[in-house]
PDB file of C-alpha atoms in Angstrom:
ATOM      1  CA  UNK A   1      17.949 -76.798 -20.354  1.00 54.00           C
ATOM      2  CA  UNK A   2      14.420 -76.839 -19.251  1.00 58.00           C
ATOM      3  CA  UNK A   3      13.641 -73.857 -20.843  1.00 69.00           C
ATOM      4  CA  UNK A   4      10.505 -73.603 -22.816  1.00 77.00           C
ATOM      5  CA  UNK A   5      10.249 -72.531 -26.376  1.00 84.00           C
ATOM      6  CA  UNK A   6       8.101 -69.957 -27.780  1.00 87.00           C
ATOM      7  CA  UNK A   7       7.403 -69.120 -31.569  1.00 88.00           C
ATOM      8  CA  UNK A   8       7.780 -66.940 -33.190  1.00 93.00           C
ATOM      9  CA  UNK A   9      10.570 -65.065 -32.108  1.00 92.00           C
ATOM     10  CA  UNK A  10       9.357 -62.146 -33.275  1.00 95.00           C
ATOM     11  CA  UNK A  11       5.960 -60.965 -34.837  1.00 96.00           C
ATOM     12  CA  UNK A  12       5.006 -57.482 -36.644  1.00 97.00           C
ATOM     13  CA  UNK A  13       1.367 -56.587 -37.476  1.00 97.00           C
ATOM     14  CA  UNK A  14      -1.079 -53.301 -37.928  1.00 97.00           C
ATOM     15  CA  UNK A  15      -3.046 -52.361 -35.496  1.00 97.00           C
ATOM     16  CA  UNK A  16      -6.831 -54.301 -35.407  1.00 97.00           C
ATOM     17  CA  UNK A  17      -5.032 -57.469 -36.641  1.00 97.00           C
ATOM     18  CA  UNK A  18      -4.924 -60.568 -34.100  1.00 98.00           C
ATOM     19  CA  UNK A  19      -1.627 -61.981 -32.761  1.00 97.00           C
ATOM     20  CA  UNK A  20      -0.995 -65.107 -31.982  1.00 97.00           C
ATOM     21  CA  UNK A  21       2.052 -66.932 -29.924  1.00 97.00           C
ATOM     22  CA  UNK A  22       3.034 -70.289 -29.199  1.00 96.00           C
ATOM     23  CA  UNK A  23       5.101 -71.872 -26.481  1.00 95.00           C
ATOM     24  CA  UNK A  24       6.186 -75.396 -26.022  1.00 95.00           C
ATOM     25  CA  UNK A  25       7.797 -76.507 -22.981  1.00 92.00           C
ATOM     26  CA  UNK A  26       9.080 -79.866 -21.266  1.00 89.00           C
ATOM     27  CA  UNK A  27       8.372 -81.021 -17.982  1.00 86.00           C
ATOM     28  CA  UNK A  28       4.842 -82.411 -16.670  1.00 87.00           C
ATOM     29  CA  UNK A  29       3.089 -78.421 -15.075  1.00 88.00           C
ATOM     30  CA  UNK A  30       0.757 -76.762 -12.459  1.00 88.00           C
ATOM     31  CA  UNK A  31       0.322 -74.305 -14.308  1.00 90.00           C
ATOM     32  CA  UNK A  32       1.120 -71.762 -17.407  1.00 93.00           C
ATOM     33  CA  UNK A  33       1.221 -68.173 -16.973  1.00 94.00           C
ATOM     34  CA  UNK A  34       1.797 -65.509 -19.674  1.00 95.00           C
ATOM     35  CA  UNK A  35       3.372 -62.489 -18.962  1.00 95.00           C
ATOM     36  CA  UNK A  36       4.779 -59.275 -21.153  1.00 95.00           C
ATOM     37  CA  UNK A  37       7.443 -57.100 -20.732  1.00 94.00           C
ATOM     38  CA  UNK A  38       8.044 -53.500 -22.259  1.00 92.00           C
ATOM     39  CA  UNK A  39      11.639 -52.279 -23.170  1.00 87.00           C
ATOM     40  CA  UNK A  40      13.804 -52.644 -19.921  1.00 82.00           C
ATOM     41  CA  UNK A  41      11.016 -52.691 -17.404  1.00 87.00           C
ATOM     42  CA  UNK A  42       9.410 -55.424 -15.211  1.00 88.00           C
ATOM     43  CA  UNK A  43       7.052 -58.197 -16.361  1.00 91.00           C
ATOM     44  CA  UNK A  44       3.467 -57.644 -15.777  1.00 90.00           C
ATOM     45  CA  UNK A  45       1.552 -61.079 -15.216  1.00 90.00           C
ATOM     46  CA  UNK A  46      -1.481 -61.675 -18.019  1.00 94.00           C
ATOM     47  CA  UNK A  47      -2.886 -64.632 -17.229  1.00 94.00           C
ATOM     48  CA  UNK A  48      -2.417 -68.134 -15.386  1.00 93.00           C
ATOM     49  CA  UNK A  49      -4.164 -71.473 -16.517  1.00 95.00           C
ATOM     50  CA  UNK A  50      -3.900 -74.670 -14.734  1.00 93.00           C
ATOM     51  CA  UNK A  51      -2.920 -78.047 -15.895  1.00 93.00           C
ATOM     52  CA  UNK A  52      -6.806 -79.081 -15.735  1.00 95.00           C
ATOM     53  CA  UNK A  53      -7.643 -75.965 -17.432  1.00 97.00           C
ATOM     54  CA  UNK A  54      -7.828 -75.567 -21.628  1.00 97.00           C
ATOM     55  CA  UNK A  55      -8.464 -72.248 -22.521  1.00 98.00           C
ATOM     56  CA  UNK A  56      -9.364 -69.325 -20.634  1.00 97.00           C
ATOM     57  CA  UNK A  57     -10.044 -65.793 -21.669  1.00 96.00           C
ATOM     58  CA  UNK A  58      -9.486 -62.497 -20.134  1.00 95.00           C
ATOM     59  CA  UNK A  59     -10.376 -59.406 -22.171  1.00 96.00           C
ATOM     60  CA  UNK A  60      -8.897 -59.393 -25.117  1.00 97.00           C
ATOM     61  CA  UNK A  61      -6.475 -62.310 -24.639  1.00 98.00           C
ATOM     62  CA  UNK A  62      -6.880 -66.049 -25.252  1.00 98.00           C
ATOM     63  CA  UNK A  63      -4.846 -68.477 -23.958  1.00 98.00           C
ATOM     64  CA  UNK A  64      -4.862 -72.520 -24.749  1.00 98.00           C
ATOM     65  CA  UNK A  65      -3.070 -75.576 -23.169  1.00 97.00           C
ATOM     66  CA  UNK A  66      -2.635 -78.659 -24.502  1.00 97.00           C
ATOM     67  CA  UNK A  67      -0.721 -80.744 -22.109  1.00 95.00           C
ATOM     68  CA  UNK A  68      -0.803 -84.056 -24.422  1.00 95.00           C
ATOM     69  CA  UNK A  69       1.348 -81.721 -27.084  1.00 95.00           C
ATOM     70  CA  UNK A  70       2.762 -79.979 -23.743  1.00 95.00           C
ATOM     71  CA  UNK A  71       2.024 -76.498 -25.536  1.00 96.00           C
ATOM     72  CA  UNK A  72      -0.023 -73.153 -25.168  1.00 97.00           C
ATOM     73  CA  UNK A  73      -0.676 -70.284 -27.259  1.00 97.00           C
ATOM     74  CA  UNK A  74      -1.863 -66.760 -26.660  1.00 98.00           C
ATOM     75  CA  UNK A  75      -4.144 -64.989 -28.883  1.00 98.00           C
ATOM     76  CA  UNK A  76      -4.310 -61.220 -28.599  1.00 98.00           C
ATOM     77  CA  UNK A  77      -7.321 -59.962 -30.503  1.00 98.00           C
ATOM     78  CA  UNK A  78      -7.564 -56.805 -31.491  1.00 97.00           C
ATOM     79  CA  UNK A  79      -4.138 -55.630 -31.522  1.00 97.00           C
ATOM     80  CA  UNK A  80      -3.401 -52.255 -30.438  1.00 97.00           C
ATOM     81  CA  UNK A  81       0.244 -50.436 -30.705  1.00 96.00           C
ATOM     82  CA  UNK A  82       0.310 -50.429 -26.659  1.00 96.00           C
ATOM     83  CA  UNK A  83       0.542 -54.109 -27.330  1.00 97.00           C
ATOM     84  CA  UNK A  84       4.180 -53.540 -28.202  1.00 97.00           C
ATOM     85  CA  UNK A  85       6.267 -56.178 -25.925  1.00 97.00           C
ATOM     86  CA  UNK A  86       7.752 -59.284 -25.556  1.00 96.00           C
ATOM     87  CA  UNK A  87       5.500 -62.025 -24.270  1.00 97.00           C
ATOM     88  CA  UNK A  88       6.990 -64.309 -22.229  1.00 95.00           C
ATOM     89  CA  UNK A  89       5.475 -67.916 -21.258  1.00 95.00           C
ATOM     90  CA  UNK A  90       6.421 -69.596 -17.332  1.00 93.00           C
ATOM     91  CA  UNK A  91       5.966 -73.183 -16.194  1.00 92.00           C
ATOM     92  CA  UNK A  92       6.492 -74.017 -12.790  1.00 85.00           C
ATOM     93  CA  UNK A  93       8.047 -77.600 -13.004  1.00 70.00           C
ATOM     94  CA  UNK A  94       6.084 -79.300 -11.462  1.00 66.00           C
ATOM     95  CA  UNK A  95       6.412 -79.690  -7.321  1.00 67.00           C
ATOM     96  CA  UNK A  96       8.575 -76.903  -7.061  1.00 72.00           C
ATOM     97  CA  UNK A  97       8.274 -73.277  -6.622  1.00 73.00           C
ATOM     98  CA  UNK A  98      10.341 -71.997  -9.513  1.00 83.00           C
ATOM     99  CA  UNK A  99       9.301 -70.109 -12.815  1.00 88.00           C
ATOM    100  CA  UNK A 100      10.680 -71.742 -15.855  1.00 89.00           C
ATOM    101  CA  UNK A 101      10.513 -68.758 -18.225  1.00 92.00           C
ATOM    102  CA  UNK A 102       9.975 -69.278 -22.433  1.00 92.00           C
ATOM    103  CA  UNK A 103      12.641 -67.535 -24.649  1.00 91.00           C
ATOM    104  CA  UNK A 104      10.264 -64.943 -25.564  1.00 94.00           C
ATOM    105  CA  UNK A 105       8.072 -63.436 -28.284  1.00 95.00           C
ATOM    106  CA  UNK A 106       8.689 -59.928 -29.742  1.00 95.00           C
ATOM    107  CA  UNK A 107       5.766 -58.494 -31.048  1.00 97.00           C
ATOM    108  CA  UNK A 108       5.726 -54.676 -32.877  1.00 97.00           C
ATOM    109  CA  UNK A 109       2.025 -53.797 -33.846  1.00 97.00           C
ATOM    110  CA  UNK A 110       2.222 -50.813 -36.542  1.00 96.00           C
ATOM    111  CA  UNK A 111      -0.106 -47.921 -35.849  1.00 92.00           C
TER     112      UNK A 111
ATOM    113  CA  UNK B   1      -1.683 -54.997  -3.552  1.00 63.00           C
ATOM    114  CA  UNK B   2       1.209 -57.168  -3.850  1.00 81.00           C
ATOM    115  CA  UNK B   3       3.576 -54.134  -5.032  1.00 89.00           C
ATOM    116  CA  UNK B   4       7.490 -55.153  -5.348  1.00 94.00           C
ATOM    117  CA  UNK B   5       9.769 -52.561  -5.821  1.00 95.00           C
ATOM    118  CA  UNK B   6      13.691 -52.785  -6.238  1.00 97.00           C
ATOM    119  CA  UNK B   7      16.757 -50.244  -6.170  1.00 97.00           C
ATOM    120  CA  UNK B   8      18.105 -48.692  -7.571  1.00 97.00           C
ATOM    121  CA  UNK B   9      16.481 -49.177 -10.938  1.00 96.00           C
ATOM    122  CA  UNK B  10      19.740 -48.982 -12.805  1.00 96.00           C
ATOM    123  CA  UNK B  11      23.218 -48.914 -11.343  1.00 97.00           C
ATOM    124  CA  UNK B  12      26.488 -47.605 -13.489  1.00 97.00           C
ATOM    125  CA  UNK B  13      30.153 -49.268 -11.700  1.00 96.00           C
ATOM    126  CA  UNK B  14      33.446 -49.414 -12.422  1.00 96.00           C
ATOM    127  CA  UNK B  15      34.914 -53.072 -12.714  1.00 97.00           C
ATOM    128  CA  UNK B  16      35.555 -54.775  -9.580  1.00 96.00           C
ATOM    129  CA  UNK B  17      33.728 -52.820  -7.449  1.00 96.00           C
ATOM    130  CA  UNK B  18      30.634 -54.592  -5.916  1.00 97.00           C
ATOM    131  CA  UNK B  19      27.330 -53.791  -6.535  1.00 97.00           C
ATOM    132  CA  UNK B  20      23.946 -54.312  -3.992  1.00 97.00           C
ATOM    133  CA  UNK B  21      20.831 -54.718  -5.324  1.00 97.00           C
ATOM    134  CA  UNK B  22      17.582 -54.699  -2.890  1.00 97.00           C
ATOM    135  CA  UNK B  23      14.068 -55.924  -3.627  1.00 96.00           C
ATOM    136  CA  UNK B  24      11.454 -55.228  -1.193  1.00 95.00           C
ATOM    137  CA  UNK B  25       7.549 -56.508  -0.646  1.00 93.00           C
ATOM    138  CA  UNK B  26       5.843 -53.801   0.040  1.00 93.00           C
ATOM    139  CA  UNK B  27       2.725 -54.692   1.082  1.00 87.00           C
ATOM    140  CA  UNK B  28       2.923 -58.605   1.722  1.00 87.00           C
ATOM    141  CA  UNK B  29       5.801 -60.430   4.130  1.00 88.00           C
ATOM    142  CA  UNK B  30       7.623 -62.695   0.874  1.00 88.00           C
ATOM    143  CA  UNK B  31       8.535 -65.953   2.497  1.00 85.00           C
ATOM    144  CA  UNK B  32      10.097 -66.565  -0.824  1.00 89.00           C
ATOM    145  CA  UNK B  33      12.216 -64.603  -3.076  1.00 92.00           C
ATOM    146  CA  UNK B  34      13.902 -65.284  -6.596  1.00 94.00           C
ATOM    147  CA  UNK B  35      16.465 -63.387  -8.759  1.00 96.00           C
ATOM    148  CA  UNK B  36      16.505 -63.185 -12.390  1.00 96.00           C
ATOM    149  CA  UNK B  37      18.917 -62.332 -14.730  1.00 96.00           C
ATOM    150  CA  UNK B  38      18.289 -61.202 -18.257  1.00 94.00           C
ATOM    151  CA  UNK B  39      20.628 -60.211 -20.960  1.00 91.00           C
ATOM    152  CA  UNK B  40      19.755 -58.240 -24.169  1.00 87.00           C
ATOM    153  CA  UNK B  41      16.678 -59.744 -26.151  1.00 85.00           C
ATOM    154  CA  UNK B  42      17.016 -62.805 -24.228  1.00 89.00           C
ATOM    155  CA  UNK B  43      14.708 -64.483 -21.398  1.00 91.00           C
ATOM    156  CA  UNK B  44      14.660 -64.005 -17.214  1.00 93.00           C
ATOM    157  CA  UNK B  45      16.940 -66.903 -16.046  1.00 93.00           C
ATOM    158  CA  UNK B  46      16.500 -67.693 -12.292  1.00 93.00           C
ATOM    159  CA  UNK B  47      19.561 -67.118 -10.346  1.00 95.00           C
ATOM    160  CA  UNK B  48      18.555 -68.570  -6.928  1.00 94.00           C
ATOM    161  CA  UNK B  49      15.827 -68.893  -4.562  1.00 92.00           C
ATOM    162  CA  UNK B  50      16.184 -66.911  -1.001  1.00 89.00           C
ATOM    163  CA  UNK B  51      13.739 -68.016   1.716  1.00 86.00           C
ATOM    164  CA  UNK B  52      13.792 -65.576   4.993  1.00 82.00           C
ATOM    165  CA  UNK B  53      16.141 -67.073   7.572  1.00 80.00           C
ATOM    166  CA  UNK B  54      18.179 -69.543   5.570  1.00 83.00           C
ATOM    167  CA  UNK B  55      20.550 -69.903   3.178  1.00 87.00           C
ATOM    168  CA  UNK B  56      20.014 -69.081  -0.585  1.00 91.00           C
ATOM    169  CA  UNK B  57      19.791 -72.121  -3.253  1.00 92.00           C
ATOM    170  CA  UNK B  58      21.353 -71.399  -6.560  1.00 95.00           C
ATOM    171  CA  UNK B  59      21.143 -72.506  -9.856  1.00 93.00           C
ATOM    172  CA  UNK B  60      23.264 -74.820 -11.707  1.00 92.00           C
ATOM    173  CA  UNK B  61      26.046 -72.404 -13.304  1.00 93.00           C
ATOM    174  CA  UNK B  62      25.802 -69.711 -10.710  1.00 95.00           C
ATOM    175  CA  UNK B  63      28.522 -68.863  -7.911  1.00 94.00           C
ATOM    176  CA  UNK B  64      27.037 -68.559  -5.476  1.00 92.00           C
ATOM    177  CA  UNK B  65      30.438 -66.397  -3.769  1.00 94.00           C
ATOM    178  CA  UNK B  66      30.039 -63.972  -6.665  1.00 96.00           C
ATOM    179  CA  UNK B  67      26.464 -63.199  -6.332  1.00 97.00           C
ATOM    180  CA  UNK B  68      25.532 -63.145  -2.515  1.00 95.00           C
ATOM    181  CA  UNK B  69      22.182 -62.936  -1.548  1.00 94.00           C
ATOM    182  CA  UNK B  70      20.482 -62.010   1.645  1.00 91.00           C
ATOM    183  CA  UNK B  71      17.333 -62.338   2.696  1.00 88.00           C
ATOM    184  CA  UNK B  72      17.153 -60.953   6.010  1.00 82.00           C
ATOM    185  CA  UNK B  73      13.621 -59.965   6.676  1.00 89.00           C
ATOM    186  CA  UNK B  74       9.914 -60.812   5.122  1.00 90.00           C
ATOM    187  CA  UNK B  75      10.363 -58.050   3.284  1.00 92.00           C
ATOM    188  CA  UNK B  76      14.055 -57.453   1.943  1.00 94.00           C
ATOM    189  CA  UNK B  77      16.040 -59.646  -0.224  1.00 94.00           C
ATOM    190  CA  UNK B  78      19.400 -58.436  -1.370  1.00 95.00           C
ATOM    191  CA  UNK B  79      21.584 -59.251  -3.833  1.00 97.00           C
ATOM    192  CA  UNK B  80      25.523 -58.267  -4.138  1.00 97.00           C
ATOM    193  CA  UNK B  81      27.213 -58.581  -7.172  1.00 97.00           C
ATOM    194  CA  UNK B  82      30.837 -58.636  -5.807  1.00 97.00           C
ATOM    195  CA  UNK B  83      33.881 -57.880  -8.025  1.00 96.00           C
ATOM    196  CA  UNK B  84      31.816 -56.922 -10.877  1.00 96.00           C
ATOM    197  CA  UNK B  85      32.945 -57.492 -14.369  1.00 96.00           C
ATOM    198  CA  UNK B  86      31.511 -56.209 -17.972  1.00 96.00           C
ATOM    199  CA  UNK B  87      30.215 -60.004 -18.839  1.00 95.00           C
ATOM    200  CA  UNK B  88      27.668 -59.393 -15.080  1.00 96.00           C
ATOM    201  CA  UNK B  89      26.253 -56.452 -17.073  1.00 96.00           C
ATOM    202  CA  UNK B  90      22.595 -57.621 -17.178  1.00 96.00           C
ATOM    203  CA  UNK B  91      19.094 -56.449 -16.013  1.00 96.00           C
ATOM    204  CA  UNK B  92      18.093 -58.091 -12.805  1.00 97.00           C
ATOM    205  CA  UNK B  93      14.882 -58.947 -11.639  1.00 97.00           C
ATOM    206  CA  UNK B  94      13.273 -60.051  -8.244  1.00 96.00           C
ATOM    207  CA  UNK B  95      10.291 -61.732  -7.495  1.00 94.00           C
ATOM    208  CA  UNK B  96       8.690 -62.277  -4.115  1.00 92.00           C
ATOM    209  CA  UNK B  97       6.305 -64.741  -3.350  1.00 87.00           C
ATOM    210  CA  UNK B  98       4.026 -65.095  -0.122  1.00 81.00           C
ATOM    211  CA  UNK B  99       3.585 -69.122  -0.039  1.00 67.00           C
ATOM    212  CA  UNK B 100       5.682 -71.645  -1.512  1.00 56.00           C
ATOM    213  CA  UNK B 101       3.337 -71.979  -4.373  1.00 56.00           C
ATOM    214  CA  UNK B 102       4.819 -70.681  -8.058  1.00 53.00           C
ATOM    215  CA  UNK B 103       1.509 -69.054  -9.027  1.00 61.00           C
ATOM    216  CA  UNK B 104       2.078 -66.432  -6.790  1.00 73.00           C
ATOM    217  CA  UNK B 105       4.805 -64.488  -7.678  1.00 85.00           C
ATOM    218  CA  UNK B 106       4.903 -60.753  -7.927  1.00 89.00           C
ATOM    219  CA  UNK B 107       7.826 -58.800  -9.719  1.00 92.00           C
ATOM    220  CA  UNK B 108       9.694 -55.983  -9.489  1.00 94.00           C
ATOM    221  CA  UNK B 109      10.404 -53.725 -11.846  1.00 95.00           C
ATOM    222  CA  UNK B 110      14.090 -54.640 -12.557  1.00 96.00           C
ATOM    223  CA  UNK B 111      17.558 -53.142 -11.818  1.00 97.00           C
ATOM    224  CA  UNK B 112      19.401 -52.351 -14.564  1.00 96.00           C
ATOM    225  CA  UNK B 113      23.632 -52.600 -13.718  1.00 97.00           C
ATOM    226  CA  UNK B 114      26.315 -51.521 -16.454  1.00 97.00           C
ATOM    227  CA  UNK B 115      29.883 -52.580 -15.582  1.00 97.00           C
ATOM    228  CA  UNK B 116      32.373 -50.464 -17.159  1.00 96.00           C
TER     229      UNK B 116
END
């Protein structure tokens, strides 16, 4: 499977505290996008970085790529109990125009 | 801008019975179009890939006579889940996409189906 891999699986903390997730994936990228996803809705796209790219910031999220380690990791700073989702990482392989979607982090932040 | 939208947002059928799911660009013409599927606590896995005009390309492991897909128009993509079973309960999600590029996909909100 070409599926990506993102740690942890899941991820409680109290509100103010940062959150971090990884994701690792296979195949040589264009780019790495982050998204989240609430209970049984749609994904809402967070932020895209490009293969040339090593961090970039928006707000209160951080992301990093490493494409030596083929890896990224998203920092959420701050966290606030709206944060509640799963975070999902996508790689588009590289020439093609699909998504290849990370299994997912869940992340609770505590009020 | 860039506004998918998809219906029904959840869908309740009796086994067997077939199922059409439509995903619409509301404000762009989607030369591109994917379907996700995602079960409980688990990741979207792509489906296929519908381009206007021509035939959909599916992903290894998915019949393609099971799950039809249609994408007639810039703006409609449609996907029939025929002779439904309990295992095709899932939450389905579209995407549309303007160019051919990956970077630029837009999502809708998902269709939830329960197959009794």
């Amino acid at each position: 499977s070409q599926q990506g891999e993102e740690d942890p699986q899941a991820l409680s903390i109290q509100e103010g505290e940062n959150a971090t997730m990884n994701c690792s994936y296979k195949t040589s990228i264009n780019n790495l996008q982050w998204y989240r996803q609430n209970s049984g809705r749609g994904l809402v796209h967070l932020i895209l970085i490009r293969s040339n790219e090593r961090e970039k910031h928006s707000g209160r999220l951080r992301v990093t790529l490493d494409t030596s380690k083929k890896s990224s990791s998203l920092l959420i700073t701050a966290s606030r109990a709206a944060d509640t989702a799963s975070y999902f990482c996508a790689t588009d392989a590289y020439n093609t125009d699909k998504l290849i979607f990370g299994t997912g982090t869940r992340l609770q932040v505590f009020p | 801008g860039a506004v998918v939208s998809q219906h029904p947002s959840w869908v309740i059928c009796k086994s067997g019975t077939s199922v059409k799911i439509e995903c619409r660009s509301l404000d762009f013409q989607a030369t591109t179009m994917f379907w996700y599927r995602q079960f409980p606590k688990q990741s979207l896995m792509l489906m296929a890939t519908s381009n206007e005009g021509s035939k959909a390309t599916y992903e290894q492991g998915v019949e393609k006579d099971k799950f039809l897909i249609n994408h007639a128009s810039l703006t409609l993509s449609t996907l029939t889940v025929t002779s439904a079973h309990p295992e095709d309960s899932s939450f389905y999600i579209c995407s549309a996409s303007a160019t051919t590029v990956a970077d630029t996909q837009y999502f809708g909100p998902g269709t939830r189906l329960t197959v009794l």
